[in-house]
mmCIF file of C-alpha atoms and ligand atoms in Angstrom:
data_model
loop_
_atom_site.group_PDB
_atom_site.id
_atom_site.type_symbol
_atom_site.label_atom_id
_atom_site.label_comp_id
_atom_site.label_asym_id
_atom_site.label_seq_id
_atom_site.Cartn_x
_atom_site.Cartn_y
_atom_site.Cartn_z
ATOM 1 C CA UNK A 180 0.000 0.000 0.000
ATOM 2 C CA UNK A 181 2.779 2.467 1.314
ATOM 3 C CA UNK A 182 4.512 1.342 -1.938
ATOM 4 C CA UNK A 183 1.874 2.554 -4.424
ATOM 5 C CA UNK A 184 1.512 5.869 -2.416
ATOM 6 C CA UNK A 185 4.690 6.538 -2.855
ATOM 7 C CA UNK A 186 4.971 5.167 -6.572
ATOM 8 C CA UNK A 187 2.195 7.495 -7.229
ATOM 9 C CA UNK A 188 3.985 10.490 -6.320
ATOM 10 C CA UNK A 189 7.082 9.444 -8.151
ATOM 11 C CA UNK A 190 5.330 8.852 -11.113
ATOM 12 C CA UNK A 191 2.911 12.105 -10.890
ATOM 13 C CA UNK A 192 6.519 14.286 -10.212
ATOM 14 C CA UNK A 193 7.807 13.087 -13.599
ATOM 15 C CA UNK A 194 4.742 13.456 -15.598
ATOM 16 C CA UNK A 195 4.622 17.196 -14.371
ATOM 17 C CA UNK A 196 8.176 17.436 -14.804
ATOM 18 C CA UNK A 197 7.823 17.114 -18.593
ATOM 19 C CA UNK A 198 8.558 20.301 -20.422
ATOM 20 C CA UNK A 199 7.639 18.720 -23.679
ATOM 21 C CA UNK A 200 5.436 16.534 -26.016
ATOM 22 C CA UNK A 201 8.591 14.395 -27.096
ATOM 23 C CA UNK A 202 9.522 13.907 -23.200
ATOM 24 C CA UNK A 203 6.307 13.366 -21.787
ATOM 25 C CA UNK A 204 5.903 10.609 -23.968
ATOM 26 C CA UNK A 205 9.342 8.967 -22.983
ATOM 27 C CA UNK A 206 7.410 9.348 -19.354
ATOM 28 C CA UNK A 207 4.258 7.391 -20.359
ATOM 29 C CA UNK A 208 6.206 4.780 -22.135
ATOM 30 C CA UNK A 209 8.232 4.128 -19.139
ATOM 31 C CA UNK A 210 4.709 4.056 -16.737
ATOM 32 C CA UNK A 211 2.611 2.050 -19.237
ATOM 33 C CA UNK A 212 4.314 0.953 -22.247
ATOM 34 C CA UNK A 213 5.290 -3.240 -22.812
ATOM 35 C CA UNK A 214 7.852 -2.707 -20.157
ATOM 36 C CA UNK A 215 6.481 0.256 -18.258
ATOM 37 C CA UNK A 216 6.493 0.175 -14.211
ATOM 38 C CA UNK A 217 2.731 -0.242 -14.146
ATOM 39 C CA UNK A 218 3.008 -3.291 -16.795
ATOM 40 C CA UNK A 219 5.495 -4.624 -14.820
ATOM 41 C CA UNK A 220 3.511 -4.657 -12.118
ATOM 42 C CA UNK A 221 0.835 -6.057 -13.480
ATOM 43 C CA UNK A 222 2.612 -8.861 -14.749
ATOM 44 C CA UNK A 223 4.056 -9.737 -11.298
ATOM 45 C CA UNK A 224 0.283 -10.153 -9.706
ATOM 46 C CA UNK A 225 -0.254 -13.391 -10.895
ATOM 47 C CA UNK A 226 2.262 -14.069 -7.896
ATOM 48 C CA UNK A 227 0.021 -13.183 -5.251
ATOM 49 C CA UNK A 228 -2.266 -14.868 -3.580
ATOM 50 C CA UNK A 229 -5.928 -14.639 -4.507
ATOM 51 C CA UNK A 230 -7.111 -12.097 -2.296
ATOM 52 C CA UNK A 231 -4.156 -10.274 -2.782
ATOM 53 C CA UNK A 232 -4.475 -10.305 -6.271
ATOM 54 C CA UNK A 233 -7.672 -8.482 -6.018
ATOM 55 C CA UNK A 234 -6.404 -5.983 -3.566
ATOM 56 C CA UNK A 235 -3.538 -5.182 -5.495
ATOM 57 C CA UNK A 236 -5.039 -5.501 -8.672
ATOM 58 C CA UNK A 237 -7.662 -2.928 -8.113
ATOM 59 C CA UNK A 238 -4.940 -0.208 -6.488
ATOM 60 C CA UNK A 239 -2.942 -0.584 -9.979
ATOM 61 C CA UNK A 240 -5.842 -0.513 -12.050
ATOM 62 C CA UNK A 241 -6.864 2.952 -9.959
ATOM 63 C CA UNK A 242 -3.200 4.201 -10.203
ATOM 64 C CA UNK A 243 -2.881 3.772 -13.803
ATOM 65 C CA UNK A 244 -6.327 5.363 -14.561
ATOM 66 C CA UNK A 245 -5.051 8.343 -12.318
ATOM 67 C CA UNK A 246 -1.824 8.552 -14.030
ATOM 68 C CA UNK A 247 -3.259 8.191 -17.779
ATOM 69 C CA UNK A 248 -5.726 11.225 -16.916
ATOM 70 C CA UNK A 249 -2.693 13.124 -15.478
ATOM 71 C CA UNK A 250 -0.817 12.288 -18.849
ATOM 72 C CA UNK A 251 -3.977 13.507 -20.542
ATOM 73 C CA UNK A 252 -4.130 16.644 -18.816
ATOM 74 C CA UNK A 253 -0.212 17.411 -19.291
ATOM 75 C CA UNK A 254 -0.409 16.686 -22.660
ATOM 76 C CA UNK A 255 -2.906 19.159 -23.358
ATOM 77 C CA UNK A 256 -0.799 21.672 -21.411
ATOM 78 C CA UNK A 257 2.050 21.376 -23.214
ATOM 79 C CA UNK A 258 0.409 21.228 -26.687
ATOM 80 C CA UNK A 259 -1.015 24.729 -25.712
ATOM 81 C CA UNK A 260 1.832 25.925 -24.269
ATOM 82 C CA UNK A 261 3.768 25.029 -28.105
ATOM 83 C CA UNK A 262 1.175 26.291 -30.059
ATOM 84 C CA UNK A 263 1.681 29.688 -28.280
ATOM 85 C CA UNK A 264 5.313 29.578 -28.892
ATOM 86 C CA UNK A 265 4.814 28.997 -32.247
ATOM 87 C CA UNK A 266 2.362 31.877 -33.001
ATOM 88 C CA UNK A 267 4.520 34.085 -31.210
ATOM 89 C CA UNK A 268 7.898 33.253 -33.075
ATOM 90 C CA UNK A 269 5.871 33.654 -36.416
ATOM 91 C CA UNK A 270 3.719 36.572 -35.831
ATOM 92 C CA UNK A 271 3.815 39.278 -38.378
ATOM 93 C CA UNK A 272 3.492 42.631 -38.092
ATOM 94 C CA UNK A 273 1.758 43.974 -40.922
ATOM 95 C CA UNK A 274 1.937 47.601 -39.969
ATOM 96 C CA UNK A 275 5.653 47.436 -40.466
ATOM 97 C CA UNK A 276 7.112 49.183 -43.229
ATOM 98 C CA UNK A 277 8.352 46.448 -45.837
ATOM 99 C CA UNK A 278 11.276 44.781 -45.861
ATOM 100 C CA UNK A 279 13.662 44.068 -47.521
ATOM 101 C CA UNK A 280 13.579 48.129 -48.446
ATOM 102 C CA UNK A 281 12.178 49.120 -51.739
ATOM 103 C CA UNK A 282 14.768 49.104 -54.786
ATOM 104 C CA UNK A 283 12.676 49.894 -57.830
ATOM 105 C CA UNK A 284 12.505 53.601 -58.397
ATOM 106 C CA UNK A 285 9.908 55.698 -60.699
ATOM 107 C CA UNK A 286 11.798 57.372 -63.369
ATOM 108 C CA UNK A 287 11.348 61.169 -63.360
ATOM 109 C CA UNK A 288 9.562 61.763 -66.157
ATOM 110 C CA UNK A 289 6.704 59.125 -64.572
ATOM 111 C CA UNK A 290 7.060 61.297 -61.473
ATOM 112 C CA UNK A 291 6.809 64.511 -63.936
ATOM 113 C CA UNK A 292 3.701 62.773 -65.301
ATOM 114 C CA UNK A 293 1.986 62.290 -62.169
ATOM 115 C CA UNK A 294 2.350 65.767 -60.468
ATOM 116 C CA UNK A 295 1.189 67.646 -63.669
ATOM 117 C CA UNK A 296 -2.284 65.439 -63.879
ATOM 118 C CA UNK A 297 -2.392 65.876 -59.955
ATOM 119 C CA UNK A 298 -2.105 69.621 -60.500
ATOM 120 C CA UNK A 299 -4.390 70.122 -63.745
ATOM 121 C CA UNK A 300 -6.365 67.185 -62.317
ATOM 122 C CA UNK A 301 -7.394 69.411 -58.947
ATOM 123 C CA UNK A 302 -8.113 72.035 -61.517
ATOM 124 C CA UNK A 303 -11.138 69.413 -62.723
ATOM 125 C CA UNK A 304 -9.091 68.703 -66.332
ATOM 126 C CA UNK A 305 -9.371 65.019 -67.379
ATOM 127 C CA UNK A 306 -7.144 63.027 -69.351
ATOM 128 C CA UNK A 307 -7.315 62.529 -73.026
ATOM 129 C CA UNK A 308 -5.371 60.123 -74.798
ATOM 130 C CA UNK A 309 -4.320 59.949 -78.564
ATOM 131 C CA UNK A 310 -2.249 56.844 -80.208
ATOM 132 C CA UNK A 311 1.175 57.011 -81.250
ATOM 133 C CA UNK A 312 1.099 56.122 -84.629
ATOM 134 C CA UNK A 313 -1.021 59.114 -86.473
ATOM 135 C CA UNK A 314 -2.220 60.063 -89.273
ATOM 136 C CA UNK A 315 -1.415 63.159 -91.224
ATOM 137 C CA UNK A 316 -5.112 64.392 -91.583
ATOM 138 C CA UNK A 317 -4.654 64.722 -87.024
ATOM 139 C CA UNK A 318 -0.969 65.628 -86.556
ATOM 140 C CA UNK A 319 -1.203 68.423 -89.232
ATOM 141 C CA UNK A 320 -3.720 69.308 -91.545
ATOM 142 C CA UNK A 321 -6.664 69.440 -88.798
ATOM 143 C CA UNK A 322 -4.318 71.671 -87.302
ATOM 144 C CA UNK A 323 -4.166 74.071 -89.706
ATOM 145 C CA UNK A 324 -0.872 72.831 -91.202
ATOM 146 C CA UNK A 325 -2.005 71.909 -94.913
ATOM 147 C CA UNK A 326 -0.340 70.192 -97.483
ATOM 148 C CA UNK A 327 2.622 72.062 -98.214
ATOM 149 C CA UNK A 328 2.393 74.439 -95.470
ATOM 150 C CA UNK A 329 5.934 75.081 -94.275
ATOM 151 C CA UNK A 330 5.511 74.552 -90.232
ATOM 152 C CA UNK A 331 5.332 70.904 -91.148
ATOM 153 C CA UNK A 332 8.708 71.044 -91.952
ATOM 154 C CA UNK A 333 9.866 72.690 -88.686
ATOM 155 C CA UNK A 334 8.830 69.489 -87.158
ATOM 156 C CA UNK A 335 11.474 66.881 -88.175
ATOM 157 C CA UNK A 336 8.773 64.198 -88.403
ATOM 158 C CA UNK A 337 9.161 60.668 -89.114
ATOM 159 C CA UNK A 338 7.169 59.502 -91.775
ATOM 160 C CA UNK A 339 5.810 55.798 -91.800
ATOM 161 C CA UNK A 340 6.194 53.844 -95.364
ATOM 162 C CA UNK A 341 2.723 53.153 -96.859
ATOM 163 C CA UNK A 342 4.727 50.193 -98.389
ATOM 164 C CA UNK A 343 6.554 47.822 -96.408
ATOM 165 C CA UNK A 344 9.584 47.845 -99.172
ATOM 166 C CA UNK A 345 9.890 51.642 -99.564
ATOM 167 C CA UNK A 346 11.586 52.868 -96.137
ATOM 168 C CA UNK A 347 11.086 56.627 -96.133
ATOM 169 C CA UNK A 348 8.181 58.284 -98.117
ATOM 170 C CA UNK A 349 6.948 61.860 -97.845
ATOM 171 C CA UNK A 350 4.165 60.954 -99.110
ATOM 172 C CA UNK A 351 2.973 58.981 -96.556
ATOM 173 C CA UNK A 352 -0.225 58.943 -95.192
ATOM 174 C CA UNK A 353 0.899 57.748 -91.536
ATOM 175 C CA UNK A 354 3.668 59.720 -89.236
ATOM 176 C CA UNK A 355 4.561 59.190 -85.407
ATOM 177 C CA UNK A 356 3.075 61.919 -84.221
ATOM 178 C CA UNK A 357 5.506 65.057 -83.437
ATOM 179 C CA UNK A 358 3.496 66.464 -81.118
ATOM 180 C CA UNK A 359 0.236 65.491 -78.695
ATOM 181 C CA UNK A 360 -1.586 68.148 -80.483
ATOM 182 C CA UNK A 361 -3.572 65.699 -82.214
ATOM 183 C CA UNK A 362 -5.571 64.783 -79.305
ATOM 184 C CA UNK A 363 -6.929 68.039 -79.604
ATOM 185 C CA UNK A 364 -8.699 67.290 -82.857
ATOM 186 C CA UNK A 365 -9.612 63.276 -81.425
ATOM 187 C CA UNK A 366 -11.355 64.977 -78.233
ATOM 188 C CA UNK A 367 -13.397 67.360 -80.295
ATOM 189 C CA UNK A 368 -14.119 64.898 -82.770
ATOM 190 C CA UNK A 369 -15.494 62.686 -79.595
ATOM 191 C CA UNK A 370 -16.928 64.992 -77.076
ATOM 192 C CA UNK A 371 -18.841 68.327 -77.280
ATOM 193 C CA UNK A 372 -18.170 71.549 -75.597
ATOM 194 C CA UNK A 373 -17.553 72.359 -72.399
ATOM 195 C CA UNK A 374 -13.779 70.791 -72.993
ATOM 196 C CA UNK A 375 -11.528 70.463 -70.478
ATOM 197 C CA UNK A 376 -8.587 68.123 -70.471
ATOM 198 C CA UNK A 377 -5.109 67.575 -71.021
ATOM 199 C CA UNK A 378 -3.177 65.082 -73.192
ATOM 200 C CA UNK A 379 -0.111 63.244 -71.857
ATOM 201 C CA UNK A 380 2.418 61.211 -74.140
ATOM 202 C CA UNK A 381 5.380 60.095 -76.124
ATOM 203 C CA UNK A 382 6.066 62.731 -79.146
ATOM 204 C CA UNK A 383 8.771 61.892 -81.886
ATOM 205 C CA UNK A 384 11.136 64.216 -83.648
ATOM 206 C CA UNK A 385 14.385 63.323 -85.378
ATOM 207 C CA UNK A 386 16.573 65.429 -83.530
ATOM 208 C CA UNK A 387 19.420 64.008 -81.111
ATOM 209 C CA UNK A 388 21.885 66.364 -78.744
ATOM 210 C CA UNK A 389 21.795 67.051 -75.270
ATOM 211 C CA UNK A 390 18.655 68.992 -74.840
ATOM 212 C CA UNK A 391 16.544 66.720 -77.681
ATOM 213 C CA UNK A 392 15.992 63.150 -78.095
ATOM 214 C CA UNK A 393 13.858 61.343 -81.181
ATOM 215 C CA UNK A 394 11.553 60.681 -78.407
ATOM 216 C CA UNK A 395 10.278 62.723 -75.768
ATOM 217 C CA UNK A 396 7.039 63.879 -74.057
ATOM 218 C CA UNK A 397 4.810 66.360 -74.121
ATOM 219 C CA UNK A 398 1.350 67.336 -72.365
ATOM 220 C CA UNK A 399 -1.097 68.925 -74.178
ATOM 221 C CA UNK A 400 -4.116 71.126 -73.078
ATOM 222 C CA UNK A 401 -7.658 72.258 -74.262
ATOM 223 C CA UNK A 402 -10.077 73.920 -72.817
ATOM 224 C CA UNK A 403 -12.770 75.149 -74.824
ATOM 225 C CA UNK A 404 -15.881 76.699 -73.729
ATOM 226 C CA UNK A 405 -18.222 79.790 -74.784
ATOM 227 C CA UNK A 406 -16.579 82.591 -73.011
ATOM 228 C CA UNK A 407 -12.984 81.227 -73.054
ATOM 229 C CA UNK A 408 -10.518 83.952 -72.953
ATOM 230 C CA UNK A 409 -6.830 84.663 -73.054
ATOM 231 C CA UNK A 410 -7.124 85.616 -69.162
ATOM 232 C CA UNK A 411 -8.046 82.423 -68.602
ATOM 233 C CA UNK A 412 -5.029 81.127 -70.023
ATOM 234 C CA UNK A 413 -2.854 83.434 -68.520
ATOM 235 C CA UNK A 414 -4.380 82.359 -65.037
ATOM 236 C CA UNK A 415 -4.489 78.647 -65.626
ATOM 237 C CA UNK A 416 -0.640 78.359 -66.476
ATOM 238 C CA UNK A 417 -0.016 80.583 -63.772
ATOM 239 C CA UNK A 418 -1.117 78.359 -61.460
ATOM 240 C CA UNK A 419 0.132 75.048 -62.704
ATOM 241 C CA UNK A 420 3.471 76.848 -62.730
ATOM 242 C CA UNK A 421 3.467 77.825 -59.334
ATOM 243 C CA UNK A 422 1.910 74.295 -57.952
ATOM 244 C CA UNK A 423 4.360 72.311 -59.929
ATOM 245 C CA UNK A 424 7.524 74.259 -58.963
ATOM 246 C CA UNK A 425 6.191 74.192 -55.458
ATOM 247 C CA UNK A 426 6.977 77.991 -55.069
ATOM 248 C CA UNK A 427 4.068 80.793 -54.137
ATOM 249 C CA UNK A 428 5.445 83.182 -56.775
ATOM 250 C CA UNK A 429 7.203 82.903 -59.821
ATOM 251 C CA UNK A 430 7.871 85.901 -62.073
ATOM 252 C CA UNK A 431 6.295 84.868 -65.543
ATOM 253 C CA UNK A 432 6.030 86.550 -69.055
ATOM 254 C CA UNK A 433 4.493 86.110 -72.178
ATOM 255 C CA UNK A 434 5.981 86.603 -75.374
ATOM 256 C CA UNK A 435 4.337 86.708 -79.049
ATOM 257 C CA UNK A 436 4.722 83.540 -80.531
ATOM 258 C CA UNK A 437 3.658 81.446 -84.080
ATOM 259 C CA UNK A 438 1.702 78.283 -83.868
ATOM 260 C CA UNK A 439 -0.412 77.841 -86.782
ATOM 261 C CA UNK A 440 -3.441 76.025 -84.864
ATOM 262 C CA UNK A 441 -3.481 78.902 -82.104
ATOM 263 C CA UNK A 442 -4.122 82.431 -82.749
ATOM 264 C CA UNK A 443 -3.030 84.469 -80.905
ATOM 265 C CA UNK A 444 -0.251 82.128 -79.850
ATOM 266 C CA UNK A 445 2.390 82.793 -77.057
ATOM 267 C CA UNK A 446 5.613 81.144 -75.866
ATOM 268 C CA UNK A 447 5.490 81.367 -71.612
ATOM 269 C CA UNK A 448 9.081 82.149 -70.012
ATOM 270 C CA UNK A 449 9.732 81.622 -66.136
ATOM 271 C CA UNK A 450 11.971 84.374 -64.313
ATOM 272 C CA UNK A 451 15.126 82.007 -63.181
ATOM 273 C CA UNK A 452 18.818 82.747 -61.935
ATOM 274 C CA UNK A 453 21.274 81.183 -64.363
ATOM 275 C CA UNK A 454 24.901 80.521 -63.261
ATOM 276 C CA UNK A 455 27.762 77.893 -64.900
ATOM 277 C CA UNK A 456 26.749 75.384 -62.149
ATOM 278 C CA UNK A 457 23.198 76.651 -61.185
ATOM 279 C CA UNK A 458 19.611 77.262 -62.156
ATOM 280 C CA UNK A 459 17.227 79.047 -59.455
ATOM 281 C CA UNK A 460 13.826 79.487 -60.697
ATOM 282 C CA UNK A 461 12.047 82.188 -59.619
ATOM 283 C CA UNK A 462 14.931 84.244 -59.068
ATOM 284 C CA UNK A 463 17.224 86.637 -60.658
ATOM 285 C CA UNK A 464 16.700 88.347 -64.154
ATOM 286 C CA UNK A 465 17.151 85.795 -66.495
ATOM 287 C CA UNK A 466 13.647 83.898 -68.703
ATOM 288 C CA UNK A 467 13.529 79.932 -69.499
ATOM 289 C CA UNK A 468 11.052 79.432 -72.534
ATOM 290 C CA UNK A 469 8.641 76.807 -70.910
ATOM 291 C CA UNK A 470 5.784 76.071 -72.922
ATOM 292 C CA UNK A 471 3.731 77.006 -76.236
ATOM 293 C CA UNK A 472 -0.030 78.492 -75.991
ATOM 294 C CA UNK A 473 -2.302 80.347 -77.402
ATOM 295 C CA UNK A 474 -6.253 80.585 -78.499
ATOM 296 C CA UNK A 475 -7.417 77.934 -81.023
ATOM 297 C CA UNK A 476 -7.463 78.595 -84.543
ATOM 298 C CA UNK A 477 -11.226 78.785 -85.649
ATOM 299 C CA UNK A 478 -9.947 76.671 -88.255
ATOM 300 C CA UNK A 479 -8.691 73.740 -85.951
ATOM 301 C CA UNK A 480 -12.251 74.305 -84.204
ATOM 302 C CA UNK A 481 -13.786 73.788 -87.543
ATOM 303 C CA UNK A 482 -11.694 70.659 -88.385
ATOM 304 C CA UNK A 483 -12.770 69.455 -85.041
ATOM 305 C CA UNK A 484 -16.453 69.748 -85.478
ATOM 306 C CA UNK A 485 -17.320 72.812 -83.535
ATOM 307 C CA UNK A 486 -18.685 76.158 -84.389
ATOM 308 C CA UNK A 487 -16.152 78.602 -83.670
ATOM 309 C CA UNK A 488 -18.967 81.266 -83.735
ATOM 310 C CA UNK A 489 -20.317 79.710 -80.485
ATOM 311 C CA UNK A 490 -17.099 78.352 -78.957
ATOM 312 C CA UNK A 491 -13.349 79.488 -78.152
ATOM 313 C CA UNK A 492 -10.859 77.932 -76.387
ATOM 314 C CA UNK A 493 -7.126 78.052 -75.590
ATOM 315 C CA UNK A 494 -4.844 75.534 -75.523
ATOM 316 C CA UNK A 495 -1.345 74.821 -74.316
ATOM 317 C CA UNK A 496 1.533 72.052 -74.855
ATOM 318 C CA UNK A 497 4.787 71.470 -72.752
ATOM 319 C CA UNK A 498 7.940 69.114 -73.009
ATOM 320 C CA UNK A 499 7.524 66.758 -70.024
ATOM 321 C CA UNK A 500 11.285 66.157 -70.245
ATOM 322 C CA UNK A 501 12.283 69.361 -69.969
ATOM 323 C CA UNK A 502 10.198 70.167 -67.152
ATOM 324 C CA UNK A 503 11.618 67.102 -65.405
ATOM 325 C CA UNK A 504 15.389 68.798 -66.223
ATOM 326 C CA UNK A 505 14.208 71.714 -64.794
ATOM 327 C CA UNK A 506 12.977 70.746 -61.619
ATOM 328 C CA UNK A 507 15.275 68.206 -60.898
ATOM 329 C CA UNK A 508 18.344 69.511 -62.087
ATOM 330 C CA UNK A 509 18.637 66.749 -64.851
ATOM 331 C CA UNK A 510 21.725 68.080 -67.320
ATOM 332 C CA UNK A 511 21.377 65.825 -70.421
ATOM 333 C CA UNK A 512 18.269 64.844 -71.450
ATOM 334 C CA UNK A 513 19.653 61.442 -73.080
ATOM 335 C CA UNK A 514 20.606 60.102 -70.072
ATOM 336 C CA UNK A 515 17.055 59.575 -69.225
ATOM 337 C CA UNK A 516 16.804 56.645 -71.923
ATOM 338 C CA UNK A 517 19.886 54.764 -71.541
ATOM 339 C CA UNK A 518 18.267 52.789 -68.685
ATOM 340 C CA UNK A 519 21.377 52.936 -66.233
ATOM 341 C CA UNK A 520 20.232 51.551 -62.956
ATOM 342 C CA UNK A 521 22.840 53.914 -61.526
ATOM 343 C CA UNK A 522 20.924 57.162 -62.859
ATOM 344 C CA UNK A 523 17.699 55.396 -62.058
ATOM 345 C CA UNK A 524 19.109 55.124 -58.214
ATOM 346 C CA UNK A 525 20.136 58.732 -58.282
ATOM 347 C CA UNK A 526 17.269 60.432 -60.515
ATOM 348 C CA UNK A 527 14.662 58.361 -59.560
ATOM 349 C CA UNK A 528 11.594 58.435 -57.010
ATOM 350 C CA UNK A 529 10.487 55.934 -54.369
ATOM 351 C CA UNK A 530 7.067 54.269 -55.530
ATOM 352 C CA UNK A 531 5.082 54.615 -52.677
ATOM 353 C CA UNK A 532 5.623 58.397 -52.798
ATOM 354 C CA UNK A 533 2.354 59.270 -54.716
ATOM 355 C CA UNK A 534 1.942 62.703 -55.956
ATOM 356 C CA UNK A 535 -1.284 65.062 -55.033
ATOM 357 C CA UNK A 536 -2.073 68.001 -54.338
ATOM 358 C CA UNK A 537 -2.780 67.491 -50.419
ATOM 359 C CA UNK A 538 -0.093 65.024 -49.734
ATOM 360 C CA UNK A 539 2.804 66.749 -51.431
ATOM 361 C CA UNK A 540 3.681 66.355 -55.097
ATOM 362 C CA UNK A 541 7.555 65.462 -55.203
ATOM 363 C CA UNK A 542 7.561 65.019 -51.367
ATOM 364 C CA UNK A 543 11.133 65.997 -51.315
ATOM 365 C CA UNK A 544 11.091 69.596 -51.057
ATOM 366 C CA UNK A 545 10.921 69.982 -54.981
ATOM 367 C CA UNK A 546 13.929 72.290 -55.907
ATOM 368 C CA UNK A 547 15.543 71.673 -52.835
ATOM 369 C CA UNK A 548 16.552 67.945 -53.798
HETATM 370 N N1 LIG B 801 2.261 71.558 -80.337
HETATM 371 C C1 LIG B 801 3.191 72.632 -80.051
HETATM 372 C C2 LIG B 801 4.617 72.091 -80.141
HETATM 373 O O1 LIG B 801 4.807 70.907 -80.111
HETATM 374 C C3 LIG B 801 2.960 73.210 -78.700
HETATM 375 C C4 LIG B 801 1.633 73.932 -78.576
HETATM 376 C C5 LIG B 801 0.495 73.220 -78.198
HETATM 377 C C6 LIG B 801 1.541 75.264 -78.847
HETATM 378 C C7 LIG B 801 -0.712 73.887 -78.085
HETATM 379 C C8 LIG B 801 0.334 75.938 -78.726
HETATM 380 C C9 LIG B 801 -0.792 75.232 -78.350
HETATM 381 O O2 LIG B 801 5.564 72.834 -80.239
#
C-alpha cells in the first residue's frame, strides 16, 4: 500500500516534470508501455495470492487510470503551451514598413507625369489620350498645317512607309506623331463643348543632342468653352506653374509667338537665376522658354467639329522632359533613356511616394533635392 503511495507520487513528479510533447511521452512509455512500471507490475500479480491479487489488482488498475488522466491533462498543457510559442515566433506585423527596403525607383519623367495630372487634375481637367502612330489628316492638316504648309517642316517628323519595301516616303499617309496636339482634334471629334482636359504622351522628332531626343514627351491642353478667354489662359498656367515648382510666386512673361493652330499664340518664359553650375527658378533676371499656348485657330475648331462662332478655347503644350530637367536639375536629357540603374538610383523616385495636391507632389522639397 505504502509502496503505491509513494509510486504514485514518483510517477505524478515526472509526468509534471515534462517540459515537452517528445519527453512526456518517454514518461508514459516508461509508466505504461510493454515494459512500463505499471506493466510490470501487473505482470508480477499473478504471484500473489488470490485475495491479494484483487487488492492489489484494483490499487494498480486505480493508479494507472489516475496517471493516464494526469498524462492527458499534461499533454494538453504542453500542446497549448507550443502552439503559443509557435504563433509568437511567427507573428507578423503587418503595420511594419516592408522589408527588404524598396529598390525599384519611378523614373522622373513618370514622377513629372503624375504631379502635372495631380495639379491640372485638382483644376477638374481630365485626361485625353491619342495613339502614337497618327495620321497626317490629325498631326497636321486638322491643325491648320495643310499640305505644303511650311511649319510641317519645322517638325522633323518621321514619316511611316505606306509600303513595307519603300523605307522613307513623304508621301505617306501615316507619321509618329511630333506632337500630342492631335488629341486636340480626337477629343473634339469625340466629345462636345464644355472641354476640359489635357493630353499626356510620347512625341517623336528626329533630332538628337543634349537637350533633344527622337523621343520625348509632351502634355497637351484644351479647354474650350463659350466665353474662353486669353485671361483664362494666362491664369491657368499661372497656377500650374506655381503648384508644380512648389513655389508661391514665380515671375512669368508672355511673349508673341507662331503656332499655326493657335491664334493668338504665345511662348510662356519663367523668371530664373542662371549661373555655370546653377539654375534658381524664380529668381534673378534671367527667362527659361517653358511652354507654347495660345487661343485655337477657328480653323482647328472647324476641323474638329465645332462652331467657332459659339465656342473658343485656348490651348497649351509642354515638353515633359524638360520640365523634369528643370525641376530636378537633370543636365542631359539622353541620359534619361539609356536605362542605367545607376541614374535610375540617383534620378529616380520611391514608388510609394504618390503625388497630389494634399499630400505633397515630389515630397522631397521639390527644388531643394
Ligand atoms: N504643339 C506645339 C509644339 O509641339 C505646342 C503647342 C500646343 C503650342 C498647343 C500651342 C498650343 O511645339
Amino acid at each position: 500500500m505504502e509502496n503505491i503511495e509513494k509510486l504514485k507520487e514518483e510517477l505524478s513528479a515526472g509526468i509534471l516534470a515534462a517540459g515537452d510533447i517528445k519527453s512526456l511521452e518517454e514518461v508514459r512509455v516508461a509508466i505504461s508501455g510493454k515494459k512500463g512500471k505499471i506493466t510490470e507490475l501487473m505482470k508480477g500479480l499473478g504471484a500473489l495470492p488470490l485475495e491479494e491479487k484483487i487488492e492489489m489488482g484494483k490499487k494498480l488498475n486505480f493508479l494507472k487510470n489516475d496517471l493516464e488522466k494526469m498524462l492527458e491533462q499534461r499533454k494538453s498543457e504542453l500542446e497549448e503551451k507550443e502552439l503559443n510559442a509557435k504563433l509568437a515566433s511567427e507573428y507578423i506585423d503587418v503595420t511594419q514598413p516592408v522589408r527588404p527596403e524598396v529598390q525599384g525607383r519611378i523614373h522622373p519623367v513618370s514622377k513629372i507625369y503624375e504631379e502635372v495630372v495631380a495639379i491640372f487634375g485638382e483644376m477638374g481637367f481630365d485626361v485625353a489620350e491619342g495613339p502614337d502612330i497618327e495620321d497626317q489628316f490629325h498631326n497636321f492638316s486638322a491643325l491648320n498645317m495643310p499640305e505644303n504648309h511650311p511649319a510641317r517642316q519645322m517638325h522633323d517628323t518621321f514619316y511611316l512607309a505606306d509600303d513595307a519595301n519603300k523605307d522613307f516616303d513623304m508621301d505617306s499617309s501615316y507619321v509618329i506623331r511630333t506632337h500630342t496636339s492631335p488629341v486636340q482634334i480626337r477629343t473634339m471629334e469625340n466629345k462636345r463643348p464644355p472641354i476640359r482636359i489635357i493630353a499626356p504622351g510620347r512625341t517623336y522628332r528626329s533630332d538628337y543632342d543634349a537637350t533633344h531626343t527622337p523621343m520625348f514627351h509632351q502634355i497637351e491642353g484644351l479647354v474650350i468653352d463659350k466665353n474662353i478667354t486669353m485671361a483664362h489662359l494666362k491664369g491657368c498656367l499661372y497656377d500650374f506653374i506655381k503648384a508644380f515648382f512648389e513655389l508661391d510666386e514665380i515671375p512669368v512673361r508672355y511673349r508673341p509667338s507662331y503656332f499655326p493652330f493657335t491664334e493668338p499664340s504665345a511662348e510662356m518664359d519663367i523668371g530664373c537665376l542662371k549661373t555655370k553650375t546653377e539654375l534658381k527658378i524664380g529668381a534673378g533676371t534671367d527667362w527659361l522658354e517653358i511652354l507654347g499656348c495660345g487661343m485655337v485657330h477657328p480653323n482647328v475648331l472647324k476641323a474638329g467639329g465645332i462652331n467657332p462662332d459659339e465656342y473658343q478655347g485656348f490651348a497649351f503644350g509642354l515638353g515633359l522632359d524638360r520640365l523634369a530637367m528643370l525641376k530636378y536639375g537633370i543636365p542631359d536629357l539622353r541620359t534619361f533613356f539609356e536605362s542605367d540603374v545607376r541614374w535610375l538610383k540617383h534620378y529616380g523616385f520611391t514608388p510609394l511616394d504618390i503625388s497630389s495636391m494634399t499630400g505633397g507632389l515630389s515630397n522631397n522639397g521639390g527644388l531643394a533635392r
